[in-house]
Coordinates of C-alpha atoms in Angstrom, one line a residue:
Chain A
M1 CA -91.0 -116.8 55.5
T2 CA -88.4 -118.4 53.1
K3 CA -88.4 -120.0 50.0
K4 CA -85.7 -122.5 50.4
P5 CA -86.6 -126.2 51.5
S6 CA -85.2 -127.1 54.8
L7 CA -82.1 -128.9 55.1
Y8 CA -83.8 -131.5 58.2
F9 CA -87.4 -131.8 57.2
S10 CA -89.8 -132.4 54.5
A11 CA -92.3 -130.7 52.2
S12 CA -94.3 -132.5 53.9
Q13 CA -94.2 -131.7 56.6
V14 CA -93.3 -128.5 55.9
T15 CA -97.5 -128.2 54.8
M16 CA -98.2 -130.1 57.7
V17 CA -96.5 -127.4 60.2
R18 CA -97.8 -125.2 59.1
L19 CA -101.6 -126.8 57.9
V20 CA -101.0 -127.1 62.1
W21 CA -101.0 -123.7 62.6
M22 CA -103.5 -123.0 61.0
T23 CA -106.1 -124.5 62.4
V24 CA -104.2 -122.4 65.5
A25 CA -105.0 -119.1 64.6
A26 CA -108.6 -119.9 62.5
I27 CA -110.1 -121.2 65.9
L28 CA -108.1 -118.3 68.3
A29 CA -109.7 -116.2 65.7
L30 CA -112.8 -117.8 65.7
M31 CA -113.2 -117.3 69.5
I32 CA -112.4 -113.8 68.7
I33 CA -115.2 -112.7 66.1
F34 CA -117.7 -115.6 67.2
P35 CA -119.6 -112.7 70.4
L36 CA -119.0 -110.2 67.9
L37 CA -121.4 -112.2 65.3
W38 CA -123.8 -113.0 68.2
M39 CA -123.9 -109.6 68.7
T40 CA -125.2 -108.8 66.0
S41 CA -127.2 -112.3 64.8
I42 CA -128.8 -110.8 68.4
S43 CA -129.0 -107.3 67.5
F44 CA -131.5 -108.1 63.9
K45 CA -133.5 -110.9 65.6
T46 CA -136.3 -110.4 67.4
A47 CA -136.6 -110.1 70.8
Q48 CA -138.6 -114.0 70.9
D49 CA -136.3 -115.0 69.4
A50 CA -133.2 -113.5 70.8
F51 CA -132.9 -116.9 73.8
S52 CA -132.8 -119.7 69.8
P53 CA -129.8 -121.2 69.3
T54 CA -129.5 -120.3 65.0
L55 CA -127.0 -117.4 63.9
L56 CA -129.1 -116.8 61.5
P57 CA -132.5 -114.9 62.6
A58 CA -134.9 -115.7 61.5
S59 CA -136.5 -113.2 60.5
P60 CA -134.3 -110.8 60.4
T61 CA -136.0 -107.4 61.3
F62 CA -133.8 -103.1 62.1
G63 CA -137.0 -102.9 64.6
N64 CA -134.3 -102.9 66.6
F65 CA -132.6 -100.5 65.5
T66 CA -135.0 -98.0 65.2
Y67 CA -136.0 -98.7 68.1
V68 CA -132.7 -97.5 69.4
I69 CA -132.4 -94.6 68.3
T70 CA -135.9 -93.2 68.3
E71 CA -137.4 -94.1 71.1
V72 CA -134.3 -93.6 73.3
P73 CA -131.9 -90.6 73.1
F74 CA -129.8 -93.6 71.5
V75 CA -127.9 -90.0 70.0
R76 CA -127.5 -88.5 72.2
Y77 CA -125.6 -90.3 74.4
M78 CA -123.7 -91.4 71.7
A79 CA -123.0 -87.3 70.3
N80 CA -121.9 -87.2 75.0
S81 CA -119.1 -90.5 73.6
L82 CA -117.8 -89.2 71.4
F83 CA -117.5 -85.5 73.1
V84 CA -115.6 -86.5 75.6
S85 CA -114.1 -89.0 74.5
A86 CA -112.4 -86.6 72.1
T87 CA -112.5 -84.2 74.6
V88 CA -109.4 -87.1 76.9
T89 CA -108.1 -88.1 74.1
V90 CA -106.6 -84.8 72.5
V91 CA -106.1 -83.2 76.1
A92 CA -104.0 -86.2 77.4
L93 CA -102.3 -86.3 74.5
F94 CA -101.3 -83.0 74.9
F95 CA -99.8 -82.4 78.3
H96 CA -98.5 -86.5 78.9
S97 CA -96.3 -85.7 76.0
M98 CA -95.0 -82.5 77.6
A99 CA -95.0 -84.3 80.7
G100 CA -93.3 -87.3 79.3
Y101 CA -90.5 -85.2 77.5
A102 CA -90.5 -83.6 80.4
L103 CA -89.4 -86.7 82.5
A104 CA -87.7 -87.1 79.6
R105 CA -85.3 -85.0 79.5
L106 CA -85.5 -81.5 81.7
R107 CA -83.1 -81.2 84.5
F108 CA -84.8 -80.7 87.9
P109 CA -85.1 -81.3 91.7
G110 CA -87.2 -83.4 92.6
R111 CA -87.8 -85.0 88.9
E112 CA -86.7 -88.9 89.8
L113 CA -89.9 -88.5 93.0
I114 CA -92.5 -87.2 90.7
F115 CA -91.3 -89.2 88.5
L116 CA -92.5 -92.3 90.6
A117 CA -95.5 -90.1 92.9
I118 CA -96.6 -90.3 88.9
F119 CA -96.1 -93.9 88.5
S120 CA -97.2 -95.2 91.5
T121 CA -100.9 -94.4 90.3
L122 CA -100.8 -97.3 87.6
L123 CA -100.7 -100.3 90.9
V124 CA -104.2 -97.9 92.6
S125 CA -107.7 -99.2 90.2
L126 CA -110.5 -96.8 90.1
P127 CA -112.9 -98.6 91.9
V128 CA -109.9 -97.9 94.9
I129 CA -110.6 -94.5 95.0
I130 CA -113.4 -93.9 93.1
V131 CA -115.6 -92.7 96.4
P132 CA -112.9 -89.5 97.4
L133 CA -113.1 -89.0 93.7
F134 CA -116.2 -87.9 94.0
I135 CA -115.8 -86.5 96.6
I136 CA -113.5 -84.4 95.3
V137 CA -115.7 -83.9 91.7
R138 CA -119.0 -82.9 94.6
A139 CA -116.8 -80.5 95.8
M140 CA -115.7 -78.9 93.0
G141 CA -118.5 -78.2 91.8
M142 CA -118.6 -80.5 89.2
L143 CA -121.7 -83.4 89.2
N144 CA -123.1 -84.2 86.0
T145 CA -120.6 -81.7 83.7
Y146 CA -118.5 -82.7 81.0
A147 CA -116.5 -81.4 83.1
G148 CA -117.0 -83.8 86.0
I149 CA -116.9 -86.1 82.9
I150 CA -113.6 -84.8 81.4
V151 CA -110.9 -83.8 84.1
P152 CA -111.1 -87.2 87.0
S153 CA -109.7 -88.9 83.5
I154 CA -107.4 -87.1 81.4
F155 CA -105.1 -87.6 84.2
N156 CA -102.6 -91.1 83.3
A157 CA -99.2 -92.0 83.8
F158 CA -99.4 -95.1 81.4
G159 CA -99.8 -92.5 78.6
I160 CA -96.7 -90.2 80.5
F161 CA -95.1 -93.2 81.1
L162 CA -95.2 -94.9 78.1
L163 CA -93.6 -91.4 76.5
R164 CA -90.9 -90.8 78.9
Q165 CA -89.6 -94.2 78.1
Y166 CA -89.9 -93.1 74.0
Y167 CA -88.4 -89.7 75.1
L168 CA -85.7 -91.2 76.7
S169 CA -85.1 -93.9 74.2
L170 CA -84.4 -91.1 71.7
P171 CA -81.1 -89.7 70.1
R172 CA -80.5 -86.9 71.8
E173 CA -78.3 -85.3 69.2
I174 CA -81.3 -84.1 67.5
E175 CA -82.6 -81.7 70.2
E176 CA -79.1 -80.0 70.0
A177 CA -78.8 -79.4 66.2
A178 CA -82.2 -78.6 67.4
V179 CA -80.6 -76.1 70.6
I180 CA -78.3 -74.9 67.9
D181 CA -80.1 -74.0 65.1
G182 CA -81.7 -72.3 67.8
A183 CA -85.2 -73.6 69.2
G184 CA -86.0 -72.5 72.8
Y185 CA -87.8 -75.6 74.7
W186 CA -90.9 -75.5 73.3
R187 CA -90.2 -74.8 70.2
I188 CA -87.9 -78.6 70.1
Y189 CA -91.3 -79.7 71.8
W190 CA -93.2 -78.9 68.7
S191 CA -91.7 -79.3 66.0
V192 CA -88.6 -82.1 66.7
I193 CA -90.0 -84.1 69.3
L194 CA -94.2 -84.3 68.9
P195 CA -93.9 -85.1 65.1
L196 CA -91.3 -87.6 66.5
S197 CA -93.7 -89.1 68.2
K198 CA -96.3 -89.7 65.7
P199 CA -96.8 -93.5 66.4
I200 CA -96.9 -93.8 69.9
L201 CA -98.9 -91.1 70.2
A202 CA -101.2 -93.2 67.4
A203 CA -101.8 -96.0 69.2
L204 CA -101.7 -94.3 72.7
A205 CA -105.1 -91.9 70.6
I206 CA -106.7 -95.8 70.1
L207 CA -105.6 -96.6 73.7
F208 CA -107.2 -93.5 74.7
F209 CA -110.6 -93.5 72.9
L210 CA -111.1 -96.9 73.7
A211 CA -110.5 -96.6 77.9
N212 CA -112.8 -93.5 77.5
W213 CA -115.8 -94.6 74.6
N214 CA -115.5 -98.3 76.9
A215 CA -115.9 -96.6 80.5
F216 CA -118.8 -97.8 82.2
L217 CA -118.4 -96.9 86.7
W218 CA -117.1 -93.2 86.5
P219 CA -119.6 -91.7 83.7
L220 CA -122.2 -93.7 85.7
T221 CA -121.0 -92.2 89.4
V222 CA -120.6 -88.5 88.7
A223 CA -123.6 -88.1 86.2
S224 CA -126.6 -89.1 86.9
D225 CA -128.5 -86.2 84.7
Q226 CA -129.7 -87.8 81.8
D227 CA -128.5 -86.0 79.4
L228 CA -125.1 -86.5 80.8
W229 CA -124.9 -90.2 79.8
V230 CA -122.9 -92.0 77.4
V231 CA -123.2 -94.8 75.8
Q232 CA -122.1 -97.4 78.3
V233 CA -125.0 -96.2 80.0
G234 CA -127.1 -96.2 77.9
I235 CA -126.5 -99.3 77.3
A236 CA -127.0 -100.5 81.0
N237 CA -130.2 -98.7 80.7
F238 CA -132.4 -101.6 79.2
K239 CA -131.2 -104.2 82.0
S240 CA -133.8 -103.2 84.7
E241 CA -134.0 -105.6 88.2
Y242 CA -136.2 -108.6 86.4
S243 CA -136.0 -108.2 83.1
A244 CA -133.4 -107.7 80.2
A245 CA -133.5 -106.4 76.7
W246 CA -131.1 -108.7 75.0
N247 CA -132.3 -107.7 71.2
Y248 CA -132.6 -104.3 71.8
M249 CA -128.5 -103.7 73.6
M250 CA -126.8 -105.8 71.2
A251 CA -128.4 -103.1 68.7
A252 CA -127.1 -100.1 70.7
S253 CA -124.2 -102.6 71.1
T254 CA -123.8 -102.9 67.2
I255 CA -124.1 -99.2 67.1
V256 CA -121.2 -98.7 69.6
A257 CA -118.9 -101.1 68.4
I258 CA -118.9 -99.6 64.3
P259 CA -117.0 -96.1 65.8
T260 CA -115.0 -98.2 67.5
L261 CA -113.2 -100.3 64.1
V262 CA -114.1 -97.8 62.1
L263 CA -111.3 -95.3 64.3
F264 CA -108.8 -98.2 63.9
L265 CA -109.0 -98.7 60.7
I266 CA -108.4 -95.4 60.0
F267 CA -105.0 -94.9 62.3
Q268 CA -104.1 -98.4 62.3
R269 CA -103.3 -96.9 58.7
Q270 CA -101.9 -94.3 59.9
I271 CA -98.9 -96.7 62.8
M272 CA -98.1 -98.0 59.1
D273 CA -97.4 -95.3 57.8
S274 CA -95.7 -93.0 60.0
I275 CA -93.2 -96.0 60.9
K276 CA -90.1 -94.3 58.8
T277 CA -86.9 -95.1 59.0
S278 CA -85.5 -92.6 60.6
G279 CA -82.6 -89.6 59.7
L280 CA -80.3 -90.8 62.4
K281 CA -78.1 -94.7 60.5
Chain B
M1 CA -65.1 -65.1 60.2
A2 CA -64.3 -65.2 64.1
R3 CA -61.4 -66.4 66.8
V4 CA -61.5 -68.9 69.1
D5 CA -59.5 -68.7 72.5
I6 CA -60.1 -70.7 75.2
D7 CA -58.8 -69.7 78.8
N8 CA -58.1 -72.8 81.4
V9 CA -61.5 -74.6 80.4
V10 CA -62.1 -77.0 82.9
K11 CA -64.9 -79.7 82.6
R12 CA -66.2 -80.8 85.5
Y13 CA -69.3 -83.2 85.9
G14 CA -69.9 -83.5 89.9
T15 CA -67.1 -84.0 91.2
V16 CA -65.8 -85.6 88.5
Q17 CA -62.8 -83.2 86.7
V18 CA -62.6 -83.7 82.5
V19 CA -60.9 -81.5 82.0
H20 CA -58.4 -80.0 83.5
G21 CA -57.3 -76.8 82.7
V22 CA -56.9 -76.8 79.2
S23 CA -55.9 -73.4 76.3
T24 CA -55.7 -72.1 73.3
A25 CA -55.9 -70.4 70.6
I26 CA -58.0 -70.7 66.9
E27 CA -57.2 -68.2 64.6
D28 CA -59.5 -66.5 62.5
G29 CA -60.3 -68.9 59.8
E30 CA -58.1 -71.8 60.9
F31 CA -59.3 -75.1 60.0
V32 CA -57.7 -76.3 63.8
I33 CA -58.5 -80.4 64.8
L34 CA -58.8 -81.8 68.1
V35 CA -56.8 -85.6 68.2
G36 CA -56.9 -87.4 70.9
P37 CA -57.6 -91.2 72.2
S38 CA -61.8 -91.2 72.7
G39 CA -62.3 -90.8 76.4
C40 CA -59.3 -87.3 76.2
G41 CA -62.4 -84.6 77.0
K42 CA -62.0 -84.2 73.3
S43 CA -66.2 -83.4 71.7
T44 CA -66.7 -82.6 76.0
L45 CA -64.7 -78.7 74.8
L46 CA -65.7 -78.8 71.7
R47 CA -69.5 -79.2 73.3
M48 CA -68.5 -76.7 75.9
I49 CA -66.8 -74.2 72.5
A50 CA -70.7 -74.9 71.3
G51 CA -72.3 -74.6 74.6
L52 CA -73.7 -77.5 75.1
E53 CA -72.2 -77.9 78.2
H54 CA -71.5 -75.8 80.8
V55 CA -68.4 -74.4 81.2
S56 CA -67.1 -75.7 85.2
G57 CA -64.6 -73.7 85.1
G58 CA -62.1 -70.2 83.0
T59 CA -63.1 -68.6 79.8
V60 CA -64.7 -69.6 75.8
S61 CA -64.1 -66.5 73.4
I62 CA -65.1 -66.3 70.3
D63 CA -63.8 -63.4 68.7
G64 CA -62.7 -61.3 72.1
E65 CA -66.1 -61.7 73.0
V66 CA -66.7 -63.9 76.2
V67 CA -69.3 -66.6 75.3
N68 CA -69.7 -68.5 79.2
D69 CA -73.3 -68.2 79.3
V70 CA -74.4 -66.8 76.1
A71 CA -77.1 -69.1 74.0
P72 CA -75.7 -71.9 71.7
K73 CA -78.5 -70.1 68.9
D74 CA -76.7 -66.5 70.4
R75 CA -73.0 -68.0 69.9
N76 CA -73.2 -67.6 65.3
I77 CA -72.1 -71.4 65.2
A78 CA -72.9 -73.9 63.8
M79 CA -72.2 -77.7 64.5
V80 CA -72.5 -81.6 62.3
F81 CA -72.9 -84.7 64.0
Q82 CA -71.2 -87.9 64.5
N83 CA -74.8 -88.9 63.8
Y84 CA -76.1 -86.0 61.2
A85 CA -78.9 -85.9 63.8
L86 CA -81.0 -84.4 60.9
Y87 CA -84.7 -84.1 61.3
P88 CA -86.9 -87.1 60.2
H89 CA -90.0 -85.6 59.6
M90 CA -88.5 -82.5 57.3
T91 CA -86.8 -82.7 53.5
V92 CA -83.5 -82.4 53.4
A93 CA -84.9 -77.8 52.5
Q94 CA -87.1 -78.3 55.5
N95 CA -83.5 -79.5 57.8
M96 CA -81.3 -76.2 56.0
A97 CA -84.1 -74.1 56.6
F98 CA -85.5 -74.4 60.1
S99 CA -82.6 -73.0 61.5
L100 CA -83.7 -69.6 59.4
K101 CA -87.1 -69.8 59.5
L102 CA -86.3 -69.9 64.0
A103 CA -84.8 -66.8 62.9
G104 CA -87.3 -65.3 61.1
V105 CA -85.0 -65.1 57.4
S106 CA -88.3 -64.2 54.9
R107 CA -88.8 -67.1 52.2
Q108 CA -87.2 -65.2 49.7
E109 CA -84.0 -65.5 51.3
M110 CA -85.0 -69.1 52.3
Q111 CA -84.9 -70.7 49.5
A112 CA -81.8 -68.5 47.7
K113 CA -79.4 -69.4 51.0
V114 CA -81.1 -73.0 51.4
G115 CA -80.7 -73.1 47.2
N116 CA -77.1 -71.4 47.6
A117 CA -75.8 -74.3 49.8
A118 CA -77.6 -77.3 47.8
R119 CA -75.8 -75.9 44.5
T120 CA -72.4 -76.1 46.9
L121 CA -72.9 -79.8 48.0
G122 CA -74.5 -80.9 45.4
L123 CA -77.2 -81.5 46.9
E124 CA -80.2 -80.0 44.4
T125 CA -81.6 -82.8 42.7
L126 CA -82.6 -84.1 46.4
L127 CA -84.3 -81.5 48.9
D128 CA -87.5 -82.6 48.2
R129 CA -86.6 -86.0 50.5
F130 CA -86.5 -87.0 53.4
P131 CA -83.6 -88.1 55.9
G132 CA -85.0 -92.3 55.3
Q133 CA -84.4 -91.7 51.8
L134 CA -80.6 -90.6 51.7
S135 CA -77.5 -92.5 51.3
G136 CA -75.4 -92.2 54.6
G137 CA -72.1 -89.3 52.9
Q138 CA -75.8 -87.5 51.6
R139 CA -77.0 -87.4 55.1
Q140 CA -73.5 -85.9 56.2
R141 CA -74.0 -83.1 53.8
V142 CA -77.2 -82.2 54.6
A143 CA -76.6 -81.7 58.1
M144 CA -73.1 -79.7 56.5
G145 CA -74.9 -77.5 54.2
R146 CA -77.5 -76.8 57.7
A147 CA -74.3 -75.9 58.5
I148 CA -73.9 -73.9 55.8
V149 CA -77.0 -72.5 55.7
R150 CA -76.3 -70.4 58.8
D151 CA -73.2 -69.0 57.3
P152 CA -72.1 -68.9 61.0
E153 CA -68.2 -68.1 61.8
V154 CA -66.7 -70.9 63.6
F155 CA -68.2 -74.5 62.6
L156 CA -67.3 -77.3 64.3
F157 CA -67.6 -80.9 63.7
D158 CA -68.0 -83.4 66.3
E159 CA -66.3 -87.0 64.8
P160 CA -68.3 -85.8 61.8
L161 CA -66.9 -89.2 59.2
S162 CA -66.8 -92.5 61.7
N163 CA -70.5 -93.3 61.1
L164 CA -69.5 -93.6 56.9
D165 CA -67.0 -96.2 55.2
A166 CA -64.2 -96.3 54.8
K167 CA -63.9 -95.5 50.8
L168 CA -66.2 -92.5 51.9
R169 CA -65.0 -91.6 54.6
V170 CA -62.0 -90.1 52.5
Q171 CA -64.3 -89.1 49.5
M172 CA -65.6 -86.4 52.3
R173 CA -62.6 -85.5 53.6
A174 CA -61.6 -83.7 51.3
E175 CA -64.9 -82.1 50.6
I176 CA -64.7 -80.8 54.3
K177 CA -60.9 -79.7 53.0
A178 CA -62.7 -78.2 49.6
L179 CA -65.2 -76.6 51.4
H180 CA -62.8 -74.9 53.7
Q181 CA -60.6 -73.7 51.7
R182 CA -63.5 -71.8 49.6
L183 CA -65.4 -70.7 52.1
K184 CA -62.7 -69.6 54.6
T185 CA -65.0 -70.0 57.7
T186 CA -62.7 -70.9 60.9
T187 CA -63.1 -74.8 61.6
I188 CA -63.4 -77.2 65.0
Y189 CA -62.6 -80.6 63.2
V190 CA -63.3 -83.5 66.5
T191 CA -62.0 -86.6 65.3
H192 CA -59.7 -89.4 67.1
D193 CA -58.4 -90.9 63.7
Q194 CA -55.1 -89.6 63.3
V195 CA -55.1 -89.8 59.2
E196 CA -58.0 -87.2 59.7
A197 CA -56.2 -84.8 61.6
M198 CA -53.0 -84.8 59.2
T199 CA -54.9 -84.8 55.6
M200 CA -56.9 -82.0 56.7
A201 CA -55.4 -79.9 59.9
D202 CA -53.9 -76.1 59.7
R203 CA -53.1 -76.8 63.5
I204 CA -54.0 -80.7 65.0
V205 CA -54.6 -79.8 68.7
V206 CA -53.4 -83.2 70.8
M207 CA -55.1 -84.8 74.3
R208 CA -54.8 -86.7 76.4
D209 CA -57.1 -87.3 79.5
G210 CA -58.4 -83.9 80.0
I211 CA -55.9 -82.3 78.9
I212 CA -53.2 -80.8 75.9
E213 CA -50.6 -83.0 75.0
Q214 CA -49.5 -80.9 72.6
V215 CA -50.3 -77.8 69.4
G216 CA -48.8 -77.5 66.6
T217 CA -49.1 -78.9 62.1
P218 CA -49.7 -81.9 61.7
L219 CA -45.7 -82.0 60.2
D220 CA -44.2 -80.8 63.2
L221 CA -46.0 -82.7 65.3
Y222 CA -45.0 -85.8 63.1
D223 CA -41.2 -84.1 63.5
T224 CA -40.8 -83.0 66.7
P225 CA -43.2 -85.3 69.4
A226 CA -43.5 -83.2 72.0
N227 CA -43.2 -87.3 74.0
L228 CA -44.2 -91.3 73.5
F229 CA -48.4 -90.4 73.2
V230 CA -47.9 -87.8 70.7
A231 CA -44.9 -89.5 68.7
G232 CA -47.2 -93.0 68.9
F233 CA -50.1 -91.4 68.7
L234 CA -49.9 -90.2 65.2
G235 CA -48.9 -91.6 62.0
S236 CA -49.5 -95.2 60.8
P237 CA -47.4 -97.5 61.0
T238 CA -46.8 -96.7 65.2
M239 CA -43.6 -95.6 65.5
N240 CA -41.4 -98.1 67.0
F241 CA -40.8 -97.5 70.6
I242 CA -37.0 -99.1 72.1
E243 CA -36.3 -99.0 75.7
G244 CA -31.3 -98.1 75.7
R245 CA -29.3 -95.5 77.1
I246 CA -26.9 -92.8 75.6
E247 CA -23.3 -94.6 75.9
G248 CA -21.0 -92.6 74.1
G249 CA -22.9 -90.0 72.1
R250 CA -24.9 -93.5 70.1
F251 CA -27.7 -95.4 72.2
L252 CA -27.8 -98.8 72.5
N253 CA -29.9 -101.6 73.8
D254 CA -28.6 -104.6 75.5
D255 CA -30.3 -106.9 71.8
G256 CA -27.8 -105.1 69.2
V257 CA -29.9 -102.0 68.9
S258 CA -27.0 -99.3 67.8
I259 CA -27.7 -95.8 66.9
A260 CA -26.4 -92.5 66.8
A261 CA -27.6 -90.2 68.8
P262 CA -26.6 -86.0 68.9
G263 CA -24.0 -85.1 71.3
G264 CA -24.1 -83.2 74.3
L265 CA -26.9 -85.7 75.6
P266 CA -26.0 -86.7 78.6
E267 CA -25.6 -90.0 79.2
A268 CA -28.7 -92.2 80.6
P269 CA -31.7 -94.9 80.1
V270 CA -33.9 -93.1 76.9
I271 CA -36.2 -94.3 75.2
A272 CA -35.6 -94.3 71.2
G273 CA -38.6 -93.5 69.0
I274 CA -38.0 -93.9 65.9
R275 CA -41.3 -94.6 61.9
P276 CA -41.4 -98.4 60.5
N277 CA -40.6 -95.8 57.7
L278 CA -36.7 -95.0 58.8
V279 CA -35.6 -98.6 59.3
G280 CA -33.9 -99.6 56.4
L281 CA -32.3 -103.7 56.0
A282 CA -28.7 -104.4 55.4
D283 CA -25.9 -106.9 55.8
K284 CA -24.4 -105.6 57.8
G285 CA -26.4 -104.1 60.7
S286 CA -27.9 -105.6 63.5
P287 CA -29.2 -108.9 63.6
F288 CA -33.3 -109.8 64.0
E289 CA -35.4 -111.8 63.3
V290 CA -38.3 -111.5 61.0
L291 CA -41.4 -113.2 62.5
V292 CA -44.5 -110.9 59.9
V293 CA -43.9 -110.2 56.8
E294 CA -46.8 -108.3 55.4
P295 CA -46.2 -107.3 51.9
T296 CA -49.5 -104.1 50.5
G297 CA -47.7 -103.8 46.6
A298 CA -45.5 -101.0 46.7
E299 CA -43.6 -101.1 49.9
T300 CA -44.0 -104.5 52.4
Q301 CA -44.3 -104.5 56.5
L302 CA -41.7 -106.9 58.3
V303 CA -42.7 -106.8 61.8
L304 CA -38.9 -108.3 63.4
Q305 CA -37.2 -109.1 66.1
A306 CA -34.9 -108.8 68.6
G307 CA -34.3 -111.1 72.3
K308 CA -36.4 -108.3 73.3
T309 CA -37.1 -105.7 71.5
Q310 CA -39.6 -105.5 68.6
L311 CA -40.2 -103.8 65.2
V312 CA -41.3 -102.6 62.9
A313 CA -39.8 -102.3 59.5
L314 CA -42.1 -100.0 56.1
V315 CA -39.5 -100.5 53.2
Q316 CA -40.0 -99.9 49.9
G317 CA -40.8 -102.2 46.7
R318 CA -40.8 -106.2 48.0
V319 CA -38.8 -108.5 49.4
A320 CA -37.5 -112.0 49.4
L321 CA -38.1 -113.3 53.1
Q322 CA -39.7 -115.3 54.7
P323 CA -41.0 -116.1 58.8
G324 CA -37.3 -116.9 60.8
A325 CA -35.3 -115.7 58.2
S326 CA -32.7 -113.5 60.0
V327 CA -32.2 -109.9 58.8
G328 CA -29.9 -107.1 59.5
I329 CA -31.3 -103.5 60.4
T330 CA -29.6 -100.3 60.8
F331 CA -31.5 -96.9 61.9
D332 CA -31.5 -93.3 59.7
P333 CA -30.0 -91.6 62.8
A334 CA -31.7 -87.7 60.9
G335 CA -34.9 -90.1 62.3
L336 CA -33.3 -90.8 65.8
H337 CA -36.9 -89.4 68.1
L338 CA -34.7 -89.6 72.2
F339 CA -37.6 -89.6 75.5
D340 CA -36.4 -89.7 79.4
R341 CA -37.3 -93.1 80.2
R342 CA -39.1 -92.0 83.0
T343 CA -40.8 -88.6 82.3
G344 CA -41.4 -90.6 79.2
T345 CA -41.2 -86.6 77.4
R346 CA -38.9 -85.1 74.3
L347 CA -35.2 -85.1 75.0
P348 CA -33.6 -81.5 74.5
Q349 CA -32.2 -82.1 71.3
M350 CA -31.5 -79.9 68.1
S351 CA -34.4 -81.4 65.6
P352 CA -34.0 -83.1 62.5
S353 CA -32.8 -82.8 59.7

């Protein structure tokens, strides 16, 4: 924002335009925030109260939360979700960054073809391949196992694609300097490339974690054993064919939303920190 | 320290050949500059010496040993890059110590070497900073420090000063030169800046289009350029070239230029080269019209024209001339270079005294 008085608009006009923009931004923010507020509101209401149109519960209660945590193995679902999401995120970022680096920098026959093949999988969504994927996972004996939930989620063309583009933009000379300093491929990857990819890895970590935290269809398909249920499956279970316990669902959803918010707050700072000027001009 | 031998080196990318069988030798402790316009193959040649590019033909030897298939780290060389190529996530000290760390050097030795290099380059107070917090000149010094700590046999510089501003460039030029005089390490330095080449090098290798045009000390190349390209590339302002012919022991052209030529030359069309500082003003000389007057204080640069011949003259002091004025021009015959008009090569003649 410049403090300089505009040459073309009077001060009142500038204020006016700013007010309009603020209003638009406020409306958009409200539209985003309202469902969250509504969710939180219902989670404090009693079952009878759940459909009342007031934002503030008439008789606020922690009963829903107590029910969700004590009567249903919800903590177990949370732990499952955390384990699955964290594992997928860490393993996927590790492999994706290596694949991205290889596709960006190493010269080997068929490199472009392999990249195109990986990239083309972005065009296919999960529901399209869910049946063959299920058959493969069953053939490998991974039904009702953590591996069955985790392994198929690790492959993701988006991360590989994004990292490859990022590595292409890194100055080659840094790597050449490392080669002259005596570093091999692995050392360059580990000591130079990985630390330099911190900003993009942080962003991808958030995306991956959230995507897996919110995953529903695949965990539902592959794990019928209730001990392996993830939170989203657990929440859906509050809803049966003829009725839905909205107050419990919203309490559960509120609990589930907390870790994602915390994660975002933590990583947001790290993203800011990582954006430092590079050693290059 | 070591000598570097380049023997008939060829570089091909696919079917495109960019370096065409180049041979030269760099003596132990020598400061050699590879200079030429962009795309002449000088950087490619340097990268082949470093081991960053594969050698398509011929051999590169360091200290008598062919290193074509030796990994860069085992060649005992260090390289300074144009854009510094520091590791942004490491401090200055870590940047300098990285190669030692990879070589498994002990902690004490590492600290001692980094400390020494930092003292040599005046970086002691910056060791804990990150590259992003340094100025261009400081970054360049760190890049040099990274090279020094390895105590290499050969230093390679790839246009290290081209990202710096003009003033800093002059200063760093002197620092690099001083560093070489102190360390006496064989140095190969690539630049497209002929002033850097003239001021820093023990010997200059002038390249064009993937071949070596001429090799020699800066003043050798300045005084006896082997061809039109070298003559025009070195020296500022650029040498004047005048088309004409040898006739009766003189160089003549249709626009009234007449200069005494060395004897024994066949009468043939030639190109005369004469440096602007050897063009003088005199009443009885060949008549020229003044086009531009550029005073720089200590000297004045004049752009002159007669017919189709255009010249630059660099005269000491100031001149009271206006554009459009007519002036007589003389040439110092001792500074006359003659080139074959067809091939562009220097005509055999006595070297100018």
